[in-house]
PDB file of C-alpha atoms in Angstrom:
ATOM      1  CA  UNK A  10      71.452 -11.789 137.595  1.00 48.00           C
ATOM      2  CA  UNK A  11      71.107  -7.956 137.766  1.00 57.00           C
ATOM      3  CA  UNK A  12      71.866  -6.927 134.379  1.00 58.00           C
ATOM      4  CA  UNK A  13      68.169  -9.015 134.194  1.00 63.00           C
ATOM      5  CA  UNK A  14      66.490  -7.828 136.702  1.00 72.00           C
ATOM      6  CA  UNK A  15      67.291  -3.823 136.017  1.00 75.00           C
ATOM      7  CA  UNK A  16      65.342  -4.626 132.262  1.00 79.00           C
ATOM      8  CA  UNK A  17      62.673  -6.060 133.887  1.00 74.00           C
ATOM      9  CA  UNK A  18      62.023  -3.709 136.597  1.00 78.00           C
ATOM     10  CA  UNK A  19      62.668  -1.002 133.495  1.00 79.00           C
ATOM     11  CA  UNK A  20      60.716  -3.227 131.490  1.00 78.00           C
ATOM     12  CA  UNK A  21      57.728  -2.681 133.788  1.00 81.00           C
ATOM     13  CA  UNK A  22      57.804   0.626 134.594  1.00 85.00           C
ATOM     14  CA  UNK A  23      58.572   2.576 130.403  1.00 85.00           C
ATOM     15  CA  UNK A  24      54.613   2.114 130.595  1.00 87.00           C
ATOM     16  CA  UNK A  25      53.715   4.065 133.095  1.00 89.00           C
ATOM     17  CA  UNK A  26      56.735   7.342 132.936  1.00 89.00           C
ATOM     18  CA  UNK A  27      56.011   7.329 129.011  1.00 91.00           C
ATOM     19  CA  UNK A  28      52.092   8.158 130.162  1.00 93.00           C
ATOM     20  CA  UNK A  29      53.165  10.630 133.024  1.00 92.00           C
ATOM     21  CA  UNK A  30      55.669  12.082 130.818  1.00 93.00           C
ATOM     22  CA  UNK A  31      53.290  12.943 128.050  1.00 93.00           C
ATOM     23  CA  UNK A  32      49.858  13.127 129.777  1.00 92.00           C
ATOM     24  CA  UNK A  33      50.478  14.933 133.056  1.00 88.00           C
ATOM     25  CA  UNK A  34      54.374  16.018 131.987  1.00 91.00           C
ATOM     26  CA  UNK A  35      54.039  17.301 128.611  1.00 93.00           C
ATOM     27  CA  UNK A  36      51.259  19.788 129.208  1.00 91.00           C
ATOM     28  CA  UNK A  37      53.020  21.594 131.761  1.00 91.00           C
ATOM     29  CA  UNK A  38      56.003  22.563 129.460  1.00 92.00           C
ATOM     30  CA  UNK A  39      53.404  22.938 127.130  1.00 92.00           C
ATOM     31  CA  UNK A  40      51.877  25.746 129.194  1.00 92.00           C
ATOM     32  CA  UNK A  41      54.394  27.004 129.905  1.00 92.00           C
ATOM     33  CA  UNK A  42      55.235  28.340 126.365  1.00 92.00           C
ATOM     34  CA  UNK A  43      52.116  29.731 125.654  1.00 92.00           C
ATOM     35  CA  UNK A  44      51.727  31.165 129.519  1.00 93.00           C
ATOM     36  CA  UNK A  45      54.613  33.381 127.050  1.00 93.00           C
ATOM     37  CA  UNK A  46      52.536  34.249 123.008  1.00 93.00           C
ATOM     38  CA  UNK A  47      49.696  35.908 123.350  1.00 91.00           C
ATOM     39  CA  UNK A  48      47.108  33.137 122.455  1.00 91.00           C
ATOM     40  CA  UNK A  49      43.862  34.363 122.403  1.00 89.00           C
ATOM     41  CA  UNK A  50      41.951  30.757 122.311  1.00 85.00           C
ATOM     42  CA  UNK A  51      40.191  31.554 120.041  1.00 83.00           C
ATOM     43  CA  UNK A  52      43.162  31.801 116.954  1.00 84.00           C
ATOM     44  CA  UNK A  53      45.919  29.025 115.785  1.00 84.00           C
ATOM     45  CA  UNK A  54      48.000  32.360 115.941  1.00 83.00           C
ATOM     46  CA  UNK A  55      50.049  33.223 118.762  1.00 87.00           C
ATOM     47  CA  UNK A  56      53.091  35.824 118.884  1.00 90.00           C
ATOM     48  CA  UNK A  57      55.870  35.200 121.119  1.00 91.00           C
ATOM     49  CA  UNK A  58      55.856  38.225 123.958  1.00 91.00           C
ATOM     50  CA  UNK A  59      58.355  36.672 126.489  1.00 90.00           C
ATOM     51  CA  UNK A  60      57.472  37.830 130.173  1.00 93.00           C
ATOM     52  CA  UNK A  61      55.122  40.200 129.286  1.00 94.00           C
ATOM     53  CA  UNK A  62      52.430  38.395 130.889  1.00 94.00           C
ATOM     54  CA  UNK A  63      54.364  37.596 133.670  1.00 94.00           C
ATOM     55  CA  UNK A  64      54.997  41.881 134.650  1.00 95.00           C
ATOM     56  CA  UNK A  65      51.639  42.433 133.266  1.00 94.00           C
ATOM     57  CA  UNK A  66      50.563  39.554 136.308  1.00 94.00           C
ATOM     58  CA  UNK A  67      52.250  41.317 138.559  1.00 93.00           C
ATOM     59  CA  UNK A  68      51.035  45.050 138.536  1.00 95.00           C
ATOM     60  CA  UNK A  69      47.635  43.908 137.761  1.00 95.00           C
ATOM     61  CA  UNK A  70      45.544  43.967 141.169  1.00 94.00           C
ATOM     62  CA  UNK A  71      42.368  41.698 139.781  1.00 94.00           C
ATOM     63  CA  UNK A  72      45.596  39.054 140.067  1.00 94.00           C
ATOM     64  CA  UNK A  73      46.623  39.872 143.378  1.00 95.00           C
ATOM     65  CA  UNK A  74      43.252  40.508 144.756  1.00 95.00           C
ATOM     66  CA  UNK A  75      42.425  37.030 143.494  1.00 94.00           C
ATOM     67  CA  UNK A  76      45.445  35.675 144.774  1.00 93.00           C
ATOM     68  CA  UNK A  77      45.044  37.222 148.672  1.00 94.00           C
ATOM     69  CA  UNK A  78      41.509  35.219 148.365  1.00 95.00           C
ATOM     70  CA  UNK A  79      43.183  31.418 148.111  1.00 94.00           C
ATOM     71  CA  UNK A  80      45.457  32.975 150.651  1.00 92.00           C
ATOM     72  CA  UNK A  81      42.575  33.500 153.329  1.00 94.00           C
ATOM     73  CA  UNK A  82      40.454  29.988 152.479  1.00 94.00           C
ATOM     74  CA  UNK A  83      44.794  27.927 152.144  1.00 91.00           C
ATOM     75  CA  UNK A  84      44.973  29.492 156.008  1.00 91.00           C
ATOM     76  CA  UNK A  85      41.439  29.632 157.112  1.00 95.00           C
ATOM     77  CA  UNK A  86      40.017  26.141 155.582  1.00 94.00           C
ATOM     78  CA  UNK A  87      42.569  23.816 156.672  1.00 93.00           C
ATOM     79  CA  UNK A  88      42.458  25.144 160.410  1.00 94.00           C
ATOM     80  CA  UNK A  89      38.977  24.819 160.612  1.00 95.00           C
ATOM     81  CA  UNK A  90      38.058  21.933 159.094  1.00 95.00           C
ATOM     82  CA  UNK A  91      41.331  19.798 159.994  1.00 94.00           C
ATOM     83  CA  UNK A  92      40.182  21.021 163.276  1.00 94.00           C
ATOM     84  CA  UNK A  93      36.537  19.892 162.835  1.00 94.00           C
ATOM     85  CA  UNK A  94      37.638  16.425 161.597  1.00 93.00           C
ATOM     86  CA  UNK A  95      39.979  15.651 164.841  1.00 92.00           C
ATOM     87  CA  UNK A  96      37.225  16.855 167.024  1.00 90.00           C
ATOM     88  CA  UNK A  97      34.627  14.769 165.487  1.00 90.00           C
ATOM     89  CA  UNK A  98      36.447  11.681 164.914  1.00 89.00           C
ATOM     90  CA  UNK A  99      38.205  11.492 168.120  1.00 87.00           C
ATOM     91  CA  UNK A 100      34.805  11.065 169.467  1.00 85.00           C
ATOM     92  CA  UNK A 101      33.241   8.889 167.292  1.00 85.00           C
ATOM     93  CA  UNK A 102      36.171   6.826 168.062  1.00 81.00           C
ATOM     94  CA  UNK A 103      37.050   6.681 171.110  1.00 76.00           C
ATOM     95  CA  UNK A 104      34.948  10.217 172.880  1.00 68.00           C
ATOM     96  CA  UNK A 105      32.416   7.490 174.212  1.00 61.00           C
ATOM     97  CA  UNK A 106      31.613   5.856 178.072  1.00 61.00           C
ATOM     98  CA  UNK A 107      33.325   3.063 178.119  1.00 62.00           C
ATOM     99  CA  UNK A 108      30.687   0.041 178.252  1.00 59.00           C
ATOM    100  CA  UNK A 109      31.156  -3.575 178.754  1.00 59.00           C
ATOM    101  CA  UNK A 110      33.552  -5.319 177.818  1.00 58.00           C
ATOM    102  CA  UNK A 111      34.915  -2.441 175.799  1.00 57.00           C
ATOM    103  CA  UNK A 112      37.464   0.621 177.705  1.00 59.00           C
ATOM    104  CA  UNK A 113      37.861   2.020 174.322  1.00 64.00           C
ATOM    105  CA  UNK A 114      34.789   3.120 173.249  1.00 66.00           C
ATOM    106  CA  UNK A 115      33.305   6.292 170.566  1.00 69.00           C
ATOM    107  CA  UNK A 116      29.936   7.746 171.200  1.00 72.00           C
ATOM    108  CA  UNK A 117      27.007   5.787 170.824  1.00 75.00           C
ATOM    109  CA  UNK A 118      26.162   6.003 167.558  1.00 73.00           C
ATOM    110  CA  UNK A 119      29.334   6.553 165.817  1.00 75.00           C
ATOM    111  CA  UNK A 120      28.905   3.992 163.559  1.00 77.00           C
ATOM    112  CA  UNK A 121      24.921   6.980 162.240  1.00 82.00           C
ATOM    113  CA  UNK A 122      28.238   9.819 162.476  1.00 81.00           C
ATOM    114  CA  UNK A 123      30.543   8.802 159.289  1.00 80.00           C
ATOM    115  CA  UNK A 124      28.038   7.999 157.156  1.00 82.00           C
ATOM    116  CA  UNK A 125      26.138  11.418 158.097  1.00 85.00           C
ATOM    117  CA  UNK A 126      29.348  13.455 157.506  1.00 87.00           C
ATOM    118  CA  UNK A 127      30.667  11.458 154.689  1.00 87.00           C
ATOM    119  CA  UNK A 128      27.307  11.832 153.604  1.00 89.00           C
ATOM    120  CA  UNK A 129      28.628  16.284 151.300  1.00 90.00           C
ATOM    121  CA  UNK A 130      31.946  13.925 149.943  1.00 88.00           C
ATOM    122  CA  UNK A 131      28.727  11.514 147.710  1.00 88.00           C
ATOM    123  CA  UNK A 132      26.842  15.016 146.034  1.00 90.00           C
ATOM    124  CA  UNK A 133      29.147  16.473 142.953  1.00 91.00           C
ATOM    125  CA  UNK A 134      31.120  20.094 143.702  1.00 91.00           C
ATOM    126  CA  UNK A 135      27.737  21.461 140.771  1.00 92.00           C
ATOM    127  CA  UNK A 136      24.988  19.579 142.898  1.00 93.00           C
ATOM    128  CA  UNK A 137      26.698  21.451 146.253  1.00 94.00           C
ATOM    129  CA  UNK A 138      27.090  24.858 145.092  1.00 93.00           C
ATOM    130  CA  UNK A 139      23.339  24.864 143.500  1.00 94.00           C
ATOM    131  CA  UNK A 140      22.161  24.076 147.348  1.00 94.00           C
ATOM    132  CA  UNK A 141      23.894  26.464 150.057  1.00 94.00           C
ATOM    133  CA  UNK A 142      22.718  29.062 147.066  1.00 92.00           C
ATOM    134  CA  UNK A 143      19.425  28.003 147.401  1.00 93.00           C
ATOM    135  CA  UNK A 144      20.114  27.860 151.140  1.00 93.00           C
ATOM    136  CA  UNK A 145      21.776  31.505 151.221  1.00 93.00           C
ATOM    137  CA  UNK A 146      18.738  33.164 149.714  1.00 90.00           C
ATOM    138  CA  UNK A 147      17.861  36.624 151.337  1.00 88.00           C
ATOM    139  CA  UNK A 148      13.858  35.807 150.438  1.00 86.00           C
ATOM    140  CA  UNK A 149      13.414  32.564 150.772  1.00 86.00           C
ATOM    141  CA  UNK A 150      15.936  30.660 151.453  1.00 88.00           C
ATOM    142  CA  UNK A 151      16.811  27.905 154.512  1.00 91.00           C
ATOM    143  CA  UNK A 152      18.747  29.889 155.878  1.00 91.00           C
ATOM    144  CA  UNK A 153      16.282  33.557 156.921  1.00 89.00           C
ATOM    145  CA  UNK A 154      13.876  30.948 157.128  1.00 89.00           C
ATOM    146  CA  UNK A 155      15.259  28.630 159.736  1.00 90.00           C
ATOM    147  CA  UNK A 156      16.113  32.901 161.756  1.00 87.00           C
ATOM    148  CA  UNK A 157      12.624  33.595 161.103  1.00 87.00           C
ATOM    149  CA  UNK A 158      11.002  31.287 162.824  1.00 87.00           C
ATOM    150  CA  UNK A 159      13.390  30.458 166.142  1.00 88.00           C
ATOM    151  CA  UNK A 160      12.205  34.236 166.928  1.00 84.00           C
ATOM    152  CA  UNK A 161      14.511  36.721 164.652  1.00 82.00           C
ATOM    153  CA  UNK A 162      14.389  38.993 162.018  1.00 78.00           C
ATOM    154  CA  UNK A 163      16.580  38.196 158.920  1.00 79.00           C
ATOM    155  CA  UNK A 164      16.608  39.095 155.286  1.00 83.00           C
ATOM    156  CA  UNK A 165      20.804  40.013 155.625  1.00 86.00           C
ATOM    157  CA  UNK A 166      21.732  38.926 152.241  1.00 89.00           C
ATOM    158  CA  UNK A 167      24.501  36.708 152.535  1.00 91.00           C
ATOM    159  CA  UNK A 168      25.729  36.419 148.872  1.00 92.00           C
ATOM    160  CA  UNK A 169      25.620  40.545 148.258  1.00 90.00           C
ATOM    161  CA  UNK A 170      27.465  40.877 150.963  1.00 90.00           C
ATOM    162  CA  UNK A 171      30.874  41.998 150.679  1.00 91.00           C
ATOM    163  CA  UNK A 172      32.239  41.815 153.803  1.00 92.00           C
ATOM    164  CA  UNK A 173      29.701  38.313 154.570  1.00 93.00           C
ATOM    165  CA  UNK A 174      30.575  36.804 150.716  1.00 93.00           C
ATOM    166  CA  UNK A 175      34.225  35.216 150.795  1.00 94.00           C
ATOM    167  CA  UNK A 176      32.575  33.387 154.914  1.00 94.00           C
ATOM    168  CA  UNK A 177      29.905  31.585 152.680  1.00 94.00           C
ATOM    169  CA  UNK A 178      31.995  30.323 150.467  1.00 95.00           C
ATOM    170  CA  UNK A 179      34.229  28.837 152.776  1.00 95.00           C
ATOM    171  CA  UNK A 180      31.984  27.523 155.273  1.00 95.00           C
ATOM    172  CA  UNK A 181      29.950  25.221 152.439  1.00 95.00           C
ATOM    173  CA  UNK A 182      33.269  24.370 151.217  1.00 95.00           C
ATOM    174  CA  UNK A 183      34.229  23.245 155.432  1.00 95.00           C
ATOM    175  CA  UNK A 184      30.620  21.426 155.173  1.00 94.00           C
ATOM    176  CA  UNK A 185      31.854  19.624 151.958  1.00 93.00           C
ATOM    177  CA  UNK A 186      34.942  18.492 153.337  1.00 93.00           C
ATOM    178  CA  UNK A 187      34.294  17.383 156.818  1.00 94.00           C
ATOM    179  CA  UNK A 188      33.785  14.554 156.558  1.00 91.00           C
ATOM    180  CA  UNK A 189      36.296  13.002 153.814  1.00 92.00           C
ATOM    181  CA  UNK A 190      38.655  14.680 157.121  1.00 93.00           C
ATOM    182  CA  UNK A 191      36.530  11.953 159.735  1.00 91.00           C
ATOM    183  CA  UNK A 192      36.911   8.845 157.994  1.00 89.00           C
ATOM    184  CA  UNK A 193      40.539   9.298 157.047  1.00 91.00           C
ATOM    185  CA  UNK A 194      40.961  10.416 160.691  1.00 92.00           C
ATOM    186  CA  UNK A 195      39.179   7.519 162.385  1.00 87.00           C
ATOM    187  CA  UNK A 196      41.101   5.737 160.520  1.00 86.00           C
ATOM    188  CA  UNK A 197      44.367   6.392 161.425  1.00 87.00           C
ATOM    189  CA  UNK A 198      42.970   5.956 165.309  1.00 85.00           C
ATOM    190  CA  UNK A 199      41.131   2.984 165.461  1.00 83.00           C
ATOM    191  CA  UNK A 200      45.302   1.747 163.874  1.00 84.00           C
ATOM    192  CA  UNK A 201      45.737   3.179 167.661  1.00 81.00           C
ATOM    193  CA  UNK A 202      46.661   0.319 169.252  1.00 82.00           C
ATOM    194  CA  UNK A 203      43.542   0.101 172.334  1.00 77.00           C
ATOM    195  CA  UNK A 204      46.100  -1.056 174.866  1.00 81.00           C
ATOM    196  CA  UNK A 205      47.960   2.640 174.212  1.00 82.00           C
ATOM    197  CA  UNK A 206      44.347   4.477 176.069  1.00 77.00           C
ATOM    198  CA  UNK A 207      44.019   1.598 177.988  1.00 76.00           C
ATOM    199  CA  UNK A 208      47.257   2.593 179.715  1.00 80.00           C
ATOM    200  CA  UNK A 209      46.560   6.339 179.700  1.00 77.00           C
ATOM    201  CA  UNK A 210      43.535   6.086 180.950  1.00 73.00           C
ATOM    202  CA  UNK A 211      44.471   4.013 184.388  1.00 75.00           C
ATOM    203  CA  UNK A 212      46.793   6.874 185.208  1.00 74.00           C
ATOM    204  CA  UNK A 213      43.568   9.020 184.876  1.00 74.00           C
ATOM    205  CA  UNK A 214      43.849  10.540 182.132  1.00 73.00           C
ATOM    206  CA  UNK A 215      41.077  12.516 180.814  1.00 76.00           C
ATOM    207  CA  UNK A 216      39.429  13.656 176.988  1.00 77.00           C
ATOM    208  CA  UNK A 217      41.925  16.440 176.406  1.00 81.00           C
ATOM    209  CA  UNK A 218      45.366  15.067 177.708  1.00 82.00           C
ATOM    210  CA  UNK A 219      44.447  12.060 175.833  1.00 81.00           C
ATOM    211  CA  UNK A 220      43.782  13.390 172.312  1.00 84.00           C
ATOM    212  CA  UNK A 221      47.198  15.842 172.946  1.00 85.00           C
ATOM    213  CA  UNK A 222      49.309  13.344 174.335  1.00 84.00           C
ATOM    214  CA  UNK A 223      48.909  10.046 172.681  1.00 83.00           C
ATOM    215  CA  UNK A 224      45.705  10.653 169.684  1.00 85.00           C
ATOM    216  CA  UNK A 225      47.802  13.735 167.637  1.00 88.00           C
ATOM    217  CA  UNK A 226      51.472  12.690 168.087  1.00 87.00           C
ATOM    218  CA  UNK A 227      49.964   9.265 166.970  1.00 87.00           C
ATOM    219  CA  UNK A 228      48.323  10.767 163.291  1.00 89.00           C
ATOM    220  CA  UNK A 229      50.569  13.293 162.711  1.00 89.00           C
ATOM    221  CA  UNK A 230      51.812  12.000 159.515  1.00 87.00           C
ATOM    222  CA  UNK A 231      48.148  11.563 158.955  1.00 89.00           C
ATOM    223  CA  UNK A 232      47.375  14.943 159.281  1.00 90.00           C
ATOM    224  CA  UNK A 233      49.780  16.434 157.505  1.00 88.00           C
ATOM    225  CA  UNK A 234      48.571  14.878 154.421  1.00 87.00           C
ATOM    226  CA  UNK A 235      44.862  16.841 155.303  1.00 90.00           C
ATOM    227  CA  UNK A 236      46.316  19.935 155.295  1.00 89.00           C
ATOM    228  CA  UNK A 237      48.583  19.634 152.119  1.00 87.00           C
ATOM    229  CA  UNK A 238      45.637  18.403 150.486  1.00 90.00           C
ATOM    230  CA  UNK A 239      43.084  21.288 151.879  1.00 91.00           C
ATOM    231  CA  UNK A 240      45.787  23.402 150.583  1.00 89.00           C
ATOM    232  CA  UNK A 241      45.329  22.895 147.091  1.00 88.00           C
ATOM    233  CA  UNK A 242      41.711  22.764 147.144  1.00 90.00           C
ATOM    234  CA  UNK A 243      41.928  26.370 148.951  1.00 91.00           C
ATOM    235  CA  UNK A 244      44.176  27.297 145.326  1.00 89.00           C
ATOM    236  CA  UNK A 245      41.231  26.414 143.647  1.00 88.00           C
ATOM    237  CA  UNK A 246      37.298  26.958 144.861  1.00 88.00           C
ATOM    238  CA  UNK A 247      36.543  27.819 140.673  1.00 91.00           C
ATOM    239  CA  UNK A 248      33.266  25.466 141.171  1.00 91.00           C
ATOM    240  CA  UNK A 249      31.865  26.954 143.859  1.00 93.00           C
ATOM    241  CA  UNK A 250      33.103  31.079 142.861  1.00 93.00           C
ATOM    242  CA  UNK A 251      31.838  30.649 139.911  1.00 93.00           C
ATOM    243  CA  UNK A 252      27.295  28.418 140.249  1.00 92.00           C
ATOM    244  CA  UNK A 253      27.467  29.504 143.823  1.00 93.00           C
ATOM    245  CA  UNK A 254      27.960  33.556 144.172  1.00 92.00           C
ATOM    246  CA  UNK A 255      26.824  36.408 142.557  1.00 88.00           C
ATOM    247  CA  UNK A 256      28.280  37.977 139.095  1.00 84.00           C
ATOM    248  CA  UNK A 257      29.565  35.522 139.923  1.00 86.00           C
ATOM    249  CA  UNK A 258      32.395  36.319 141.829  1.00 89.00           C
ATOM    250  CA  UNK A 259      31.571  39.329 143.459  1.00 84.00           C
ATOM    251  CA  UNK A 260      30.182  41.083 145.148  1.00 88.00           C
ATOM    252  CA  UNK A 261      32.742  43.607 143.842  1.00 88.00           C
ATOM    253  CA  UNK A 262      34.626  40.628 143.416  1.00 90.00           C
ATOM    254  CA  UNK A 263      34.322  39.984 146.897  1.00 92.00           C
ATOM    255  CA  UNK A 264      34.688  35.719 145.714  1.00 94.00           C
ATOM    256  CA  UNK A 265      37.261  35.729 142.953  1.00 94.00           C
ATOM    257  CA  UNK A 266      39.353  32.953 143.138  1.00 94.00           C
ATOM    258  CA  UNK A 267      43.246  33.314 140.707  1.00 94.00           C
ATOM    259  CA  UNK A 268      40.926  29.723 138.930  1.00 93.00           C
ATOM    260  CA  UNK A 269      37.299  32.272 138.911  1.00 94.00           C
ATOM    261  CA  UNK A 270      39.874  34.458 136.779  1.00 94.00           C
ATOM    262  CA  UNK A 271      42.016  32.872 134.852  1.00 94.00           C
ATOM    263  CA  UNK A 272      38.372  31.157 133.422  1.00 93.00           C
ATOM    264  CA  UNK A 273      37.279  34.868 133.403  1.00 93.00           C
ATOM    265  CA  UNK A 274      40.464  36.033 131.528  1.00 92.00           C
ATOM    266  CA  UNK A 275      40.919  33.519 128.668  1.00 91.00           C
ATOM    267  CA  UNK A 276      37.802  31.520 127.915  1.00 90.00           C
ATOM    268  CA  UNK A 277      35.187  35.456 128.612  1.00 90.00           C
ATOM    269  CA  UNK A 278      37.707  37.725 127.365  1.00 90.00           C
ATOM    270  CA  UNK A 279      39.537  35.788 124.358  1.00 90.00           C
ATOM    271  CA  UNK A 280      42.674  36.476 126.541  1.00 93.00           C
ATOM    272  CA  UNK A 281      43.945  32.667 127.318  1.00 93.00           C
ATOM    273  CA  UNK A 282      47.988  33.482 126.658  1.00 94.00           C
ATOM    274  CA  UNK A 283      47.350  35.859 130.050  1.00 94.00           C
ATOM    275  CA  UNK A 284      45.172  33.132 131.998  1.00 93.00           C
ATOM    276  CA  UNK A 285      47.365  29.860 131.166  1.00 93.00           C
ATOM    277  CA  UNK A 286      50.316  32.831 133.012  1.00 95.00           C
ATOM    278  CA  UNK A 287      48.048  32.549 136.066  1.00 95.00           C
ATOM    279  CA  UNK A 288      47.239  29.261 136.152  1.00 93.00           C
ATOM    280  CA  UNK A 289      51.263  28.388 135.984  1.00 93.00           C
ATOM    281  CA  UNK A 290      51.886  30.659 138.604  1.00 92.00           C
ATOM    282  CA  UNK A 291      49.034  29.185 140.790  1.00 91.00           C
ATOM    283  CA  UNK A 292      51.109  25.518 139.482  1.00 89.00           C
ATOM    284  CA  UNK A 293      54.428  27.954 141.676  1.00 90.00           C
ATOM    285  CA  UNK A 294      53.128  29.144 144.329  1.00 89.00           C
ATOM    286  CA  UNK A 295      51.093  25.636 145.225  1.00 87.00           C
ATOM    287  CA  UNK A 296      54.448  23.811 144.623  1.00 88.00           C
ATOM    288  CA  UNK A 297      55.432  26.076 147.012  1.00 89.00           C
ATOM    289  CA  UNK A 298      53.049  25.757 150.312  1.00 86.00           C
ATOM    290  CA  UNK A 299      53.532  22.077 149.709  1.00 83.00           C
ATOM    291  CA  UNK A 300      56.626  21.886 149.944  1.00 86.00           C
ATOM    292  CA  UNK A 301      57.267  24.132 153.069  1.00 85.00           C
ATOM    293  CA  UNK A 302      53.644  22.934 154.482  1.00 81.00           C
ATOM    294  CA  UNK A 303      56.097  19.017 154.489  1.00 78.00           C
ATOM    295  CA  UNK A 304      59.095  20.308 155.713  1.00 81.00           C
ATOM    296  CA  UNK A 305      58.365  22.313 158.411  1.00 75.00           C
ATOM    297  CA  UNK A 306      55.289  20.306 159.678  1.00 71.00           C
ATOM    298  CA  UNK A 307      58.596  17.188 159.558  1.00 69.00           C
ATOM    299  CA  UNK A 308      58.788  15.783 163.206  1.00 64.00           C
ATOM    300  CA  UNK A 309      60.536  12.804 164.089  1.00 60.00           C
ATOM    301  CA  UNK A 310      58.155   9.135 163.499  1.00 60.00           C
ATOM    302  CA  UNK A 311      56.752   7.949 166.282  1.00 59.00           C
ATOM    303  CA  UNK A 312      56.444   3.953 165.855  1.00 59.00           C
ATOM    304  CA  UNK A 313      54.014   1.785 168.501  1.00 54.00           C
TER     305      UNK A 313
END
């Protein structure tokens, strides 16, 4: 009987596992092999060069600068996005005043706020990059025009100033992502029984205490997942940099990230093998980030 059950399970898993191995794992294996060649990406010929690309990578200042920009994104993007997402979700679900027959409620108009916050997720990243590129335009962009409208003379070149350009990219990525986490955290908070909040409120707890003693611990698993997902997004950033920034990747490499440098090396300079080695390096860094995040953010599960 057990043998028959195992065959039944294998018959269902064989096709999905085979597809996964062929279309996911095998391309990774091929990429590792190609990263050890001098393939230009334009010709079928490729000579094995061993670890030459990785040695070059270790001494490439542009790569390390690009990686540093990704690290900044990795730290700042999840921190700001998750903080805003938690704050907005808490106010939408728990932060309102008591109403008739409702001890726990969100602020008035909470359903509308959810739609407004989630709206950027409906737009493609290309539309977002073009839209914000126009907003940051120093001459007739909405940002400088708005500052001038309130009496602040402004001709700031947001995307042309090396000190501001990366911050502008991060701001756009936060605006793009925060709505998704508002909805995600709202779903987590709505699963918390109202009786828990009612008991805490009867004890005289304020919003600050309610959030840090009740809400935050009970949705910790959701926050942990969000941190990993945002970290993976932070290790990318290619589309926004390629479409929105000057150069692109400028000014003076101020917004260059590793995926953009990979694309530039492989497709603009005919160094596909070298570009693929960057991809393999990013794969290792991303996997390490995910493993370390899940390892050090692990805590005892709270049941409710």
